[in-house]
Tab-separated table of C-alpha atoms in Angstrom:
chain	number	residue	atom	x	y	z
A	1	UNK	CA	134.269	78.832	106.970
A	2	UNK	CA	136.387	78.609	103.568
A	3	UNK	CA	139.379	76.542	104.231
A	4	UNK	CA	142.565	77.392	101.783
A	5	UNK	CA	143.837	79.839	100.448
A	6	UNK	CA	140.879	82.001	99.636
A	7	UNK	CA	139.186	82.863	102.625
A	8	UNK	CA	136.945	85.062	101.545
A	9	UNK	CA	132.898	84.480	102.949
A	10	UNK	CA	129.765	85.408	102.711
A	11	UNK	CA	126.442	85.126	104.435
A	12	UNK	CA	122.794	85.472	103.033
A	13	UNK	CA	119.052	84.804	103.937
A	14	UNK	CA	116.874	83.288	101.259
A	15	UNK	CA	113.199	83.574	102.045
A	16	UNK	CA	110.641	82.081	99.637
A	17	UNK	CA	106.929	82.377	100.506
A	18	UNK	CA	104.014	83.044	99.040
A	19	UNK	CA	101.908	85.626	100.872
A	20	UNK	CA	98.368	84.705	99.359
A	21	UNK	CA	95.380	86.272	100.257
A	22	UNK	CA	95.866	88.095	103.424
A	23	UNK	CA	92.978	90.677	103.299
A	24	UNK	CA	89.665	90.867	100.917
A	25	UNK	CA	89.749	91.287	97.325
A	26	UNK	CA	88.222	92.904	94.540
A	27	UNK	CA	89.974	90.931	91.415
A	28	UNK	CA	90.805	93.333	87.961
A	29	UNK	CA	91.555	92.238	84.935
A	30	UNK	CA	95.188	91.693	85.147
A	31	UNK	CA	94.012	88.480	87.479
A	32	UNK	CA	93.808	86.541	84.281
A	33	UNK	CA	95.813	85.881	81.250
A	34	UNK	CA	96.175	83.650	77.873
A	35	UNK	CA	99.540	83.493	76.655
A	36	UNK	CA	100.806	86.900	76.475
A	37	UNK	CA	97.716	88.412	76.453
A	38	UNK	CA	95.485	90.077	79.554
A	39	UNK	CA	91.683	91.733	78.865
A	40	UNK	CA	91.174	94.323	75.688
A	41	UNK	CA	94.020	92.897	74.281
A	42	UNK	CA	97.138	94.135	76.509
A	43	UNK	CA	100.003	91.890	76.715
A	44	UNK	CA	101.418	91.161	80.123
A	45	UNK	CA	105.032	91.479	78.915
A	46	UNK	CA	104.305	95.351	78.400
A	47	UNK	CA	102.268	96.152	81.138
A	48	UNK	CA	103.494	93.824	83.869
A	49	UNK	CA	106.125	95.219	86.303
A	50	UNK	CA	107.762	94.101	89.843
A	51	UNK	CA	105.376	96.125	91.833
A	52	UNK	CA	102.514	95.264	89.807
A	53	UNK	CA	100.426	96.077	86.669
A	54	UNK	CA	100.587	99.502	85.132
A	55	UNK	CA	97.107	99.018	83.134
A	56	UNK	CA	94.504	96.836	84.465
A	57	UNK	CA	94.883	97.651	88.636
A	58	UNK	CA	91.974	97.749	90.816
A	59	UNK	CA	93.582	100.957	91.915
A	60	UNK	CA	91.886	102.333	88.912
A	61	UNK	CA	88.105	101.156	89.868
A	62	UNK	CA	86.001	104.199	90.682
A	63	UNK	CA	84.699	104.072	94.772
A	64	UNK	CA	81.763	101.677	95.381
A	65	UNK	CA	79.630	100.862	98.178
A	66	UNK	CA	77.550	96.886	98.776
A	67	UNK	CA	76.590	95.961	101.514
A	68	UNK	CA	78.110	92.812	103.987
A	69	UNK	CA	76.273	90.227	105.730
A	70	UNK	CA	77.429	88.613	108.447
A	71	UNK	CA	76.070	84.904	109.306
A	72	UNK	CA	77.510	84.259	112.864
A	73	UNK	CA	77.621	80.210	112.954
A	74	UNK	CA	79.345	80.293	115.746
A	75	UNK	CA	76.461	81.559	117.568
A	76	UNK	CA	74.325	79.142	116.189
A	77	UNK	CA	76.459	76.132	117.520
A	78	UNK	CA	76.679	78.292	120.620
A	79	UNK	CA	80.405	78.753	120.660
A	80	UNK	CA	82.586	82.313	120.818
A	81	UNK	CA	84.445	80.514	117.809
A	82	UNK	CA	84.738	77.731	115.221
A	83	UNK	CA	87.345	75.038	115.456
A	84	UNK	CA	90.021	75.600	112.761
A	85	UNK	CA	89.033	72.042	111.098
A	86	UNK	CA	85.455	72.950	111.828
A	87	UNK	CA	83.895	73.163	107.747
A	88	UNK	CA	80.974	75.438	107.457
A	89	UNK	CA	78.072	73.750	105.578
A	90	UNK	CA	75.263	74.857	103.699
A	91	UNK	CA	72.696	73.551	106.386
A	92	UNK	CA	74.536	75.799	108.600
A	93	UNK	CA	74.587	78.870	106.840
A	94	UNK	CA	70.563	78.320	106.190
A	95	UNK	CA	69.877	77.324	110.013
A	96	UNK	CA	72.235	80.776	111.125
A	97	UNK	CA	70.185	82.662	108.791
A	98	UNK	CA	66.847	82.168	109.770
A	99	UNK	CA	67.455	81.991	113.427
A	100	UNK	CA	69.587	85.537	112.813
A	101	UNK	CA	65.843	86.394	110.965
A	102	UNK	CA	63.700	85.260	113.749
């Protein structure tokens, strides 16, 4: 592995990804910065840590209910599911909506 005199090694793994959005989201204030500075005036190099924001979270938002509607396209094109290219238009949202009302 090292040829020479100093045959000393090492081994590592370097992963770099970014995760993105993997679930739904309810975006807080911390989302969003100018310069230094986040929402009522905090500043991101005081408040931001490696395992996130310690003013600011979501985690902080009292419990909330809304409702979810589901428009099932795929039923309207008459398929168990979209293609992954297929791109959902408006037309199609309006058409699965009134034939989910009718």
């Amino acid at each position: 592995m090292n040829p020479g005199r100093n045959t000393r090694g090492s081994n590592e793994e370097v992963v770099t990804s970014e995760i993105g959005q993997v679930g739904t989201q309810f975006d807080g204030f911390a989302h969003q910065t100018h310069g230094d500075s986040l929402y009522n005036c905090f500043k991101v190099s005081e408040v931001a840590t490696r395992s996130g924001f310690t003013k600011l979270g979501v985690q902080n938002a009292p419990t909330f209910f809304t409702r979810g509607v589901l428009i099932d396209v795929a039923a309207l094109k008459a398929v168990e599911m979209l293609g992954d290219t297929y791109e959902i238009t408006p037309d199609d949202l309006q058409q699965a909506l009134a034939k989910q009302a009718g």
